[in-house]
mmCIF file of C-alpha atoms in Angstrom:
data_model
loop_
_atom_site.group_PDB
_atom_site.id
_atom_site.type_symbol
_atom_site.label_atom_id
_atom_site.label_comp_id
_atom_site.label_asym_id
_atom_site.label_seq_id
_atom_site.Cartn_x
_atom_site.Cartn_y
_atom_site.Cartn_z
ATOM 1 C CA MET A 1 104.164 114.217 78.308
ATOM 2 C CA ALA A 2 106.476 117.120 78.979
ATOM 3 C CA ARG A 3 110.067 115.933 79.198
ATOM 4 C CA GLY A 4 112.209 119.010 78.943
ATOM 5 C CA ALA A 5 114.200 121.445 80.995
ATOM 6 C CA LEU A 6 113.632 122.000 84.704
ATOM 7 C CA THR A 7 110.016 122.735 85.496
ATOM 8 C CA LEU A 8 109.101 124.454 88.758
ATOM 9 C CA VAL A 9 105.478 123.780 89.586
ATOM 10 C CA ARG A 10 103.701 126.095 91.995
ATOM 11 C CA MET A 11 101.445 124.521 94.589
ATOM 12 C CA ALA A 12 97.987 125.844 93.835
ATOM 13 C CA ALA A 13 95.635 126.754 96.650
ATOM 14 C CA ARG A 14 93.453 123.918 97.920
ATOM 15 C CA THR A 15 90.571 123.694 100.336
ATOM 16 C CA THR A 16 92.088 120.675 102.078
ATOM 17 C CA SER A 17 93.327 121.589 105.543
ATOM 18 C CA LEU A 18 95.604 119.718 107.886
ATOM 19 C CA PRO A 19 94.283 117.977 110.986
ATOM 20 C CA HIS A 20 95.059 119.587 114.321
ATOM 21 C CA SER A 21 95.829 116.912 116.866
ATOM 22 C CA ARG A 22 94.347 116.924 120.336
ATOM 23 C CA LEU A 23 97.837 117.595 121.619
ATOM 24 C CA ARG A 24 98.898 121.061 122.706
ATOM 25 C CA SER A 25 102.332 122.623 122.757
ATOM 26 C CA SER A 26 103.880 123.939 125.954
ATOM 27 C CA LYS A 27 102.472 127.354 124.949
ATOM 28 C CA GLY A 28 98.970 125.924 124.608
ATOM 29 C CA THR A 29 98.781 126.126 120.817
ATOM 30 C CA ALA A 30 97.447 123.252 118.714
ATOM 31 C CA VAL A 31 99.965 120.863 117.209
ATOM 32 C CA VAL A 32 99.333 120.288 113.501
ATOM 33 C CA GLY A 33 99.294 116.688 112.325
ATOM 34 C CA THR A 34 98.645 113.242 113.753
ATOM 35 C CA VAL A 35 100.849 110.803 115.632
ATOM 36 C CA THR A 36 102.728 108.341 113.405
ATOM 37 C CA ARG A 37 103.841 104.816 114.228
ATOM 38 C CA GLY A 38 107.283 106.183 115.036
ATOM 39 C CA THR A 39 109.274 103.250 113.648
ATOM 40 C CA THR A 40 112.918 104.065 113.018
ATOM 41 C CA ASN A 41 116.331 102.451 112.817
ATOM 42 C CA PRO A 42 119.915 103.675 112.995
ATOM 43 C CA ASN A 43 121.370 104.545 109.591
ATOM 44 C CA ARG A 44 117.966 104.306 107.934
ATOM 45 C CA LEU A 45 118.178 107.723 106.258
ATOM 46 C CA ARG A 46 121.821 107.599 105.176
ATOM 47 C CA ARG A 47 121.004 107.838 101.459
ATOM 48 C CA MET A 48 118.831 110.897 101.898
ATOM 49 C CA ASP A 49 121.386 112.517 104.221
ATOM 50 C CA ARG A 50 124.227 111.858 101.795
ATOM 51 C CA TRP A 51 122.265 113.487 98.981
ATOM 52 C CA ILE A 52 121.307 116.493 101.132
ATOM 53 C CA ALA A 53 124.929 117.081 102.137
ATOM 54 C CA ALA A 54 126.027 116.899 98.491
ATOM 55 C CA VAL A 55 123.386 119.159 96.926
ATOM 56 C CA HIS A 56 122.566 121.523 99.821
ATOM 57 C CA GLY A 57 125.853 121.591 101.714
ATOM 58 C CA ALA A 58 127.043 124.784 100.015
ATOM 59 C CA ALA A 59 123.868 126.643 101.010
ATOM 60 C CA LEU A 60 124.280 125.464 104.596
ATOM 61 C CA ARG A 61 127.907 126.588 104.638
ATOM 62 C CA ARG A 62 127.024 130.050 103.352
ATOM 63 C CA ALA A 63 124.276 130.637 105.901
ATOM 64 C CA SER A 64 125.055 132.631 109.030
ATOM 65 C CA ASP A 65 122.901 130.286 111.137
ATOM 66 C CA PRO A 66 122.224 127.046 109.243
ATOM 67 C CA VAL A 67 119.300 125.396 111.038
ATOM 68 C CA ALA A 68 117.941 122.025 109.903
ATOM 69 C CA VAL A 69 114.800 120.272 111.134
ATOM 70 C CA ASP A 70 114.338 116.519 111.404
ATOM 71 C CA LEU A 71 110.547 116.440 111.369
ATOM 72 C CA GLY A 72 108.940 113.319 112.802
ATOM 73 C CA TYR A 73 112.115 111.509 113.868
ATOM 74 C CA GLY A 74 110.090 108.768 115.557
ATOM 75 C CA ALA A 75 110.252 106.762 118.733
ATOM 76 C CA ALA A 76 114.048 107.023 118.966
ATOM 77 C CA PRO A 77 116.280 109.991 118.057
ATOM 78 C CA TRP A 78 118.825 108.158 115.895
ATOM 79 C CA THR A 79 118.005 109.965 112.653
ATOM 80 C CA ALA A 80 118.355 113.417 114.225
ATOM 81 C CA VAL A 81 121.696 112.500 115.818
ATOM 82 C CA GLU A 82 122.944 111.152 112.494
ATOM 83 C CA LEU A 83 121.674 114.176 110.551
ATOM 84 C CA LEU A 84 123.754 116.489 112.746
ATOM 85 C CA THR A 85 126.884 114.403 112.170
ATOM 86 C CA ARG A 86 126.388 114.222 108.408
ATOM 87 C CA LEU A 87 125.504 117.866 107.935
ATOM 88 C CA ARG A 88 128.452 119.030 109.999
ATOM 89 C CA ALA A 89 130.782 117.109 107.709
ATOM 90 C CA ALA A 90 129.562 119.461 104.959
ATOM 91 C CA ALA A 91 128.708 122.544 107.050
ATOM 92 C CA PRO A 92 130.460 122.625 110.448
ATOM 93 C CA ARG A 93 128.120 125.297 111.903
ATOM 94 C CA ALA A 94 124.908 123.406 111.121
ATOM 95 C CA ARG A 95 122.382 122.929 113.907
ATOM 96 C CA VAL A 96 119.579 120.347 114.014
ATOM 97 C CA VAL A 97 116.194 120.533 115.739
ATOM 98 C CA GLY A 98 114.376 117.234 116.079
ATOM 99 C CA ILE A 99 110.594 117.734 116.143
ATOM 100 C CA GLU A 100 108.087 115.074 117.199
ATOM 101 C CA ILE A 101 104.329 115.237 117.665
ATOM 102 C CA GLU A 102 104.253 112.689 120.501
ATOM 103 C CA PRO A 103 105.416 114.291 123.792
ATOM 104 C CA ALA A 104 106.732 111.012 125.224
ATOM 105 C CA ARG A 105 109.111 110.677 122.275
ATOM 106 C CA VAL A 106 110.456 114.156 122.879
ATOM 107 C CA ALA A 107 111.068 113.358 126.530
ATOM 108 C CA ALA A 108 112.865 110.130 125.577
ATOM 109 C CA ALA A 109 115.073 111.979 123.067
ATOM 110 C CA ARG A 110 116.186 114.858 125.277
ATOM 111 C CA PRO A 111 119.009 112.907 126.998
ATOM 112 C CA TYR A 112 120.610 112.742 123.524
ATOM 113 C CA ALA A 113 120.651 116.523 123.121
ATOM 114 C CA ARG A 114 124.080 118.051 122.698
ATOM 115 C CA GLU A 115 125.729 121.138 121.295
ATOM 116 C CA GLY A 116 123.960 121.774 117.994
ATOM 117 C CA LEU A 117 121.109 119.315 118.633
ATOM 118 C CA VAL A 118 117.847 119.929 120.503
ATOM 119 C CA PHE A 119 114.427 118.275 120.535
ATOM 120 C CA ARG A 120 111.046 120.008 120.464
ATOM 121 C CA HIS A 121 107.393 118.994 120.642
ATOM 122 C CA GLY A 122 105.412 119.918 117.539
ATOM 123 C CA GLY A 123 104.179 119.020 114.084
ATOM 124 C CA PHE A 124 103.837 120.597 110.670
ATOM 125 C CA GLU A 125 103.713 124.078 112.200
ATOM 126 C CA VAL A 126 107.491 123.628 112.930
ATOM 127 C CA PRO A 127 107.467 125.477 116.278
ATOM 128 C CA ILE A 128 110.905 127.063 116.334
ATOM 129 C CA PRO A 129 111.728 130.790 116.161
ATOM 130 C CA GLU A 130 114.119 130.407 113.234
ATOM 131 C CA ARG A 131 113.199 129.819 109.606
ATOM 132 C CA PRO A 132 115.103 126.596 108.851
ATOM 133 C CA LEU A 133 117.321 126.223 105.812
ATOM 134 C CA LEU A 134 116.420 122.536 105.664
ATOM 135 C CA ILE A 135 113.396 120.490 106.682
ATOM 136 C CA ARG A 136 113.706 116.737 106.310
ATOM 137 C CA ALA A 137 110.425 114.802 106.638
ATOM 138 C CA ALA A 138 111.033 111.104 106.038
ATOM 139 C CA ASN A 139 108.332 108.435 106.365
ATOM 140 C CA VAL A 140 105.897 110.987 107.808
ATOM 141 C CA LEU A 141 103.191 111.301 105.146
ATOM 142 C CA ARG A 142 102.616 107.597 104.487
ATOM 143 C CA GLN A 143 99.601 107.536 106.801
ATOM 144 C CA TYR A 144 97.993 110.650 105.291
ATOM 145 C CA ASP A 145 95.612 110.794 102.353
ATOM 146 C CA GLU A 146 96.988 111.846 98.992
ATOM 147 C CA ASP A 147 94.795 114.940 98.946
ATOM 148 C CA GLU A 148 96.425 116.143 102.192
ATOM 149 C CA VAL A 149 99.926 116.235 100.727
ATOM 150 C CA ALA A 150 99.580 119.648 99.078
ATOM 151 C CA ALA A 151 98.587 121.300 102.362
ATOM 152 C CA VAL A 152 101.551 119.732 104.172
ATOM 153 C CA TRP A 153 103.950 120.817 101.455
ATOM 154 C CA ARG A 154 102.580 124.371 101.471
ATOM 155 C CA GLN A 155 102.828 124.682 105.222
ATOM 156 C CA LEU A 156 106.367 123.318 105.422
ATOM 157 C CA CYS A 157 107.635 125.293 102.426
ATOM 158 C CA GLY A 158 106.143 128.386 104.012
ATOM 159 C CA ARG A 159 108.413 127.884 107.013
ATOM 160 C CA LEU A 160 111.626 127.678 104.971
ATOM 161 C CA ALA A 161 114.244 130.382 104.981
ATOM 162 C CA PRO A 162 115.101 131.978 101.629
ATOM 163 C CA GLY A 163 117.125 129.414 99.719
ATOM 164 C CA GLY A 164 115.752 126.655 101.954
ATOM 165 C CA LEU A 165 114.970 123.074 101.011
ATOM 166 C CA LEU A 166 112.243 120.627 102.038
ATOM 167 C CA VAL A 167 113.048 116.962 101.459
ATOM 168 C CA GLU A 168 110.045 114.646 101.870
ATOM 169 C CA GLY A 169 109.994 110.949 101.057
ATOM 170 C CA THR A 170 109.838 107.331 102.065
ATOM 171 C CA CYS A 171 112.288 104.483 102.562
ATOM 172 C CA ASP A 172 112.242 100.875 103.681
ATOM 173 C CA GLU A 173 112.990 99.868 107.264
ATOM 174 C CA ILE A 174 116.778 99.595 106.806
ATOM 175 C CA GLY A 175 117.272 102.269 104.186
ATOM 176 C CA ARG A 176 118.057 100.120 101.148
ATOM 177 C CA ARG A 177 115.428 101.796 98.948
ATOM 178 C CA HIS A 178 114.386 105.397 99.136
ATOM 179 C CA VAL A 179 112.449 107.904 96.997
ATOM 180 C CA TRP A 180 112.059 111.572 97.906
ATOM 181 C CA VAL A 181 110.809 114.885 96.553
ATOM 182 C CA ALA A 182 112.901 118.046 96.977
ATOM 183 C CA LEU A 183 110.986 121.319 97.255
ATOM 184 C CA GLY A 184 111.930 124.951 97.534
ATOM 185 C CA PRO A 185 109.730 127.795 98.767
ATOM 186 C CA GLU A 186 108.164 127.909 95.294
ATOM 187 C CA GLY A 187 107.173 124.218 95.297
ATOM 188 C CA PRO A 188 108.432 120.818 94.126
ATOM 189 C CA ARG A 189 111.635 120.658 92.098
ATOM 190 C CA THR A 190 112.893 117.112 91.719
ATOM 191 C CA VAL A 191 112.298 113.455 92.567
ATOM 192 C CA THR A 192 115.256 111.273 93.573
ATOM 193 C CA PHE A 193 115.381 107.470 93.458
ATOM 194 C CA ALA A 194 118.151 105.943 95.589
ATOM 195 C CA THR A 195 118.978 102.327 96.344
ATOM 196 C CA ARG A 196 121.533 99.805 97.420
ATOM 197 C CA LEU A 197 122.016 98.383 93.954
ATOM 198 C CA GLY A 198 122.508 94.813 95.088
ATOM 199 C CA SER A 199 118.961 94.806 96.480
ATOM 200 C CA LEU A 200 117.268 95.422 93.105
ATOM 201 C CA ASP A 201 115.932 92.978 90.559
ATOM 202 C CA ARG A 202 114.735 95.916 88.460
ATOM 203 C CA PRO A 203 114.364 99.682 89.015
ATOM 204 C CA SER A 204 110.589 99.450 89.372
ATOM 205 C CA ASP A 205 111.192 97.665 92.687
ATOM 206 C CA LEU A 206 111.487 101.214 94.010
ATOM 207 C CA ALA A 207 107.789 101.803 93.303
ATOM 208 C CA GLU A 208 106.845 100.500 96.742
ATOM 209 C CA ARG A 209 108.781 103.409 98.280
ATOM 210 C CA LEU A 210 107.319 106.215 96.219
ATOM 211 C CA PRO A 211 106.271 109.169 98.421
ATOM 212 C CA LYS A 212 102.607 109.732 99.096
ATOM 213 C CA ALA A 213 102.263 112.252 96.273
ATOM 214 C CA LEU A 214 103.209 109.551 93.736
ATOM 215 C CA ILE A 215 102.606 106.090 95.143
ATOM 216 C CA HIS A 216 98.963 105.888 94.049
ATOM 217 C CA ARG A 217 99.925 107.243 90.613
ATOM 218 C CA ASN A 218 102.001 104.253 89.562
ATOM 219 C CA VAL A 219 99.309 103.195 87.086
ATOM 220 C CA PRO A 220 99.122 103.307 83.278
ATOM 221 C CA GLY A 221 98.605 106.800 81.974
ATOM 222 C CA GLU A 222 100.533 108.495 84.774
ATOM 223 C CA PRO A 223 104.063 109.883 84.185
ATOM 224 C CA VAL A 224 105.707 108.078 87.093
ATOM 225 C CA HIS A 225 104.434 104.752 85.746
ATOM 226 C CA ALA A 226 105.866 105.561 82.312
ATOM 227 C CA PHE A 227 109.189 106.535 83.891
ATOM 228 C CA LEU A 228 109.523 103.289 85.839
ATOM 229 C CA ARG A 229 108.503 101.317 82.737
ATOM 230 C CA ASP A 230 111.207 103.028 80.686
ATOM 231 C CA PHE A 231 113.732 102.563 83.491
ATOM 232 C CA ASP A 232 113.033 98.826 83.548
ATOM 233 C CA ARG A 233 113.505 98.678 79.786
ATOM 234 C CA ALA A 234 116.797 100.549 80.008
ATOM 235 C CA TRP A 235 117.878 98.234 82.829
ATOM 236 C CA ALA A 236 117.098 95.179 80.695
ATOM 237 C CA ALA A 237 118.986 96.637 77.735
ATOM 238 C CA ALA A 238 121.966 97.282 80.009
ATOM 239 C CA ALA A 239 122.129 93.629 81.113
ATOM 240 C CA PRO A 240 125.545 93.048 79.433
ATOM 241 C CA TYR A 241 127.027 95.628 81.810
ATOM 242 C CA ALA A 242 126.104 93.421 84.768
ATOM 243 C CA ALA A 243 129.352 91.565 84.105
ATOM 244 C CA TYR A 244 131.086 94.695 85.444
ATOM 245 C CA GLY A 245 128.790 94.987 88.448
ATOM 246 C CA ALA A 246 125.398 96.401 89.342
ATOM 247 C CA ARG A 247 126.781 99.942 89.529
ATOM 248 C CA GLN A 248 127.931 99.905 85.909
ATOM 249 C CA ARG A 249 124.608 98.468 84.806
ATOM 250 C CA TRP A 250 122.705 101.178 86.722
ATOM 251 C CA MET A 251 124.848 103.946 85.273
ATOM 252 C CA ARG A 252 124.334 102.687 81.732
ATOM 253 C CA ALA A 253 120.578 102.428 82.252
ATOM 254 C CA VAL A 254 120.400 105.971 83.635
ATOM 255 C CA ARG A 255 122.496 107.273 80.761
ATOM 256 C CA ASP A 256 120.014 105.725 78.330
ATOM 257 C CA LEU A 257 117.118 107.321 80.254
ATOM 258 C CA THR A 258 118.544 110.776 79.639
ATOM 259 C CA ALA A 259 117.515 110.526 75.979
ATOM 260 C CA ASP A 260 113.826 110.811 76.940
ATOM 261 C CA TRP A 261 113.658 112.004 80.543
ATOM 262 C CA PRO A 262 115.015 115.184 82.172
ATOM 263 C CA VAL A 263 117.572 113.604 84.491
ATOM 264 C CA ALA A 264 118.815 116.421 86.702
ATOM 265 C CA ASP A 265 122.032 115.021 88.147
ATOM 266 C CA SER A 266 125.386 113.722 86.905
ATOM 267 C CA PRO A 267 127.269 110.408 86.781
ATOM 268 C CA ALA A 268 128.884 111.305 90.113
ATOM 269 C CA ARG A 269 125.460 110.839 91.731
ATOM 270 C CA TRP A 270 124.511 107.856 89.573
ATOM 271 C CA ARG A 271 127.534 106.032 90.977
ATOM 272 C CA GLN A 272 125.907 106.312 94.405
ATOM 273 C CA GLY A 273 122.872 104.342 93.212
ATOM 274 C CA GLU A 274 120.832 107.496 92.648
ATOM 275 C CA VAL A 275 119.003 109.251 89.861
ATOM 276 C CA THR A 276 117.203 112.587 90.140
ATOM 277 C CA VAL A 277 114.464 113.646 87.711
ATOM 278 C CA ASP A 278 112.722 116.991 87.314
ATOM 279 C CA TRP A 279 109.401 117.027 89.182
ATOM 280 C CA GLY A 280 107.560 118.436 86.179
ATOM 281 C CA ALA A 281 108.177 115.223 84.245
ATOM 282 C CA LEU A 282 106.729 112.972 86.978
ATOM 283 C CA ALA A 283 104.017 115.180 88.480
ATOM 284 C CA PRO A 284 100.606 113.487 88.736
ATOM 285 C CA ARG A 285 98.031 114.269 86.093
ATOM 286 C CA GLY A 286 94.525 115.475 86.847
ATOM 287 C CA GLY A 287 92.958 117.422 89.640
ATOM 288 C CA GLN A 288 94.585 115.586 92.565
ATOM 289 C CA SER A 289 98.154 116.616 91.808
ATOM 290 C CA PRO A 290 99.725 118.296 94.876
ATOM 291 C CA ASN A 291 101.137 121.163 92.796
#
């Protein structure tokens, strides 16, 4: 298993194509993707947003027109509204476009539009004139097959502006546990595990929130399974630190992980209940990897 410096894995060409829905945009073009359940809750994506603002805020500040997309915001627009607020704390000129594949959801969201926030009908084609500096796609790919992930990633990364970031992942209904992949135009870069530490019995509890590219790979012989196994062992070894609180125990466990795994962030992020690992160390083995 390769456990070294940052590995950038290019997404190889695949024959798998994305489904075009029966829906049409206002211009008559096909919308790419299928309608999701649309479940959402206020504050559900706070951990992902906090991470984005920390690691991508400088790029948003430097941009002349920093556009972010909340792709598949769901039946209510809370996550798009919150993304604007959180990004503007890091980059005051940031703008957010909420995109939904279900026209009724777009109509319901439009009363919440404001300066810097608009809503559009669309899917993975991201139907806006700008090339966004950020695309956030949370809880969108859960209903898709694993072999469709690569095509989605390629299409979305192809829409990014230079220096842009795609963040794609899954969380629970109230945002206590969250795992996401960060990708640049060249492909996947990192995987981040984030949690409210008081909700965990062990780090492998996060396995149920692995993104689609990894969730079926949590089996013996796959890197993500080995990582979660080692994380649980480090967590058990760090049990004495529980006397100082779950945060101190988590930080000690992550520090121990760095001996064998390419952890890509610093203790400042670990304190937030996060750990980020290079994608190359966790990428699926075999022919179905979405690389």
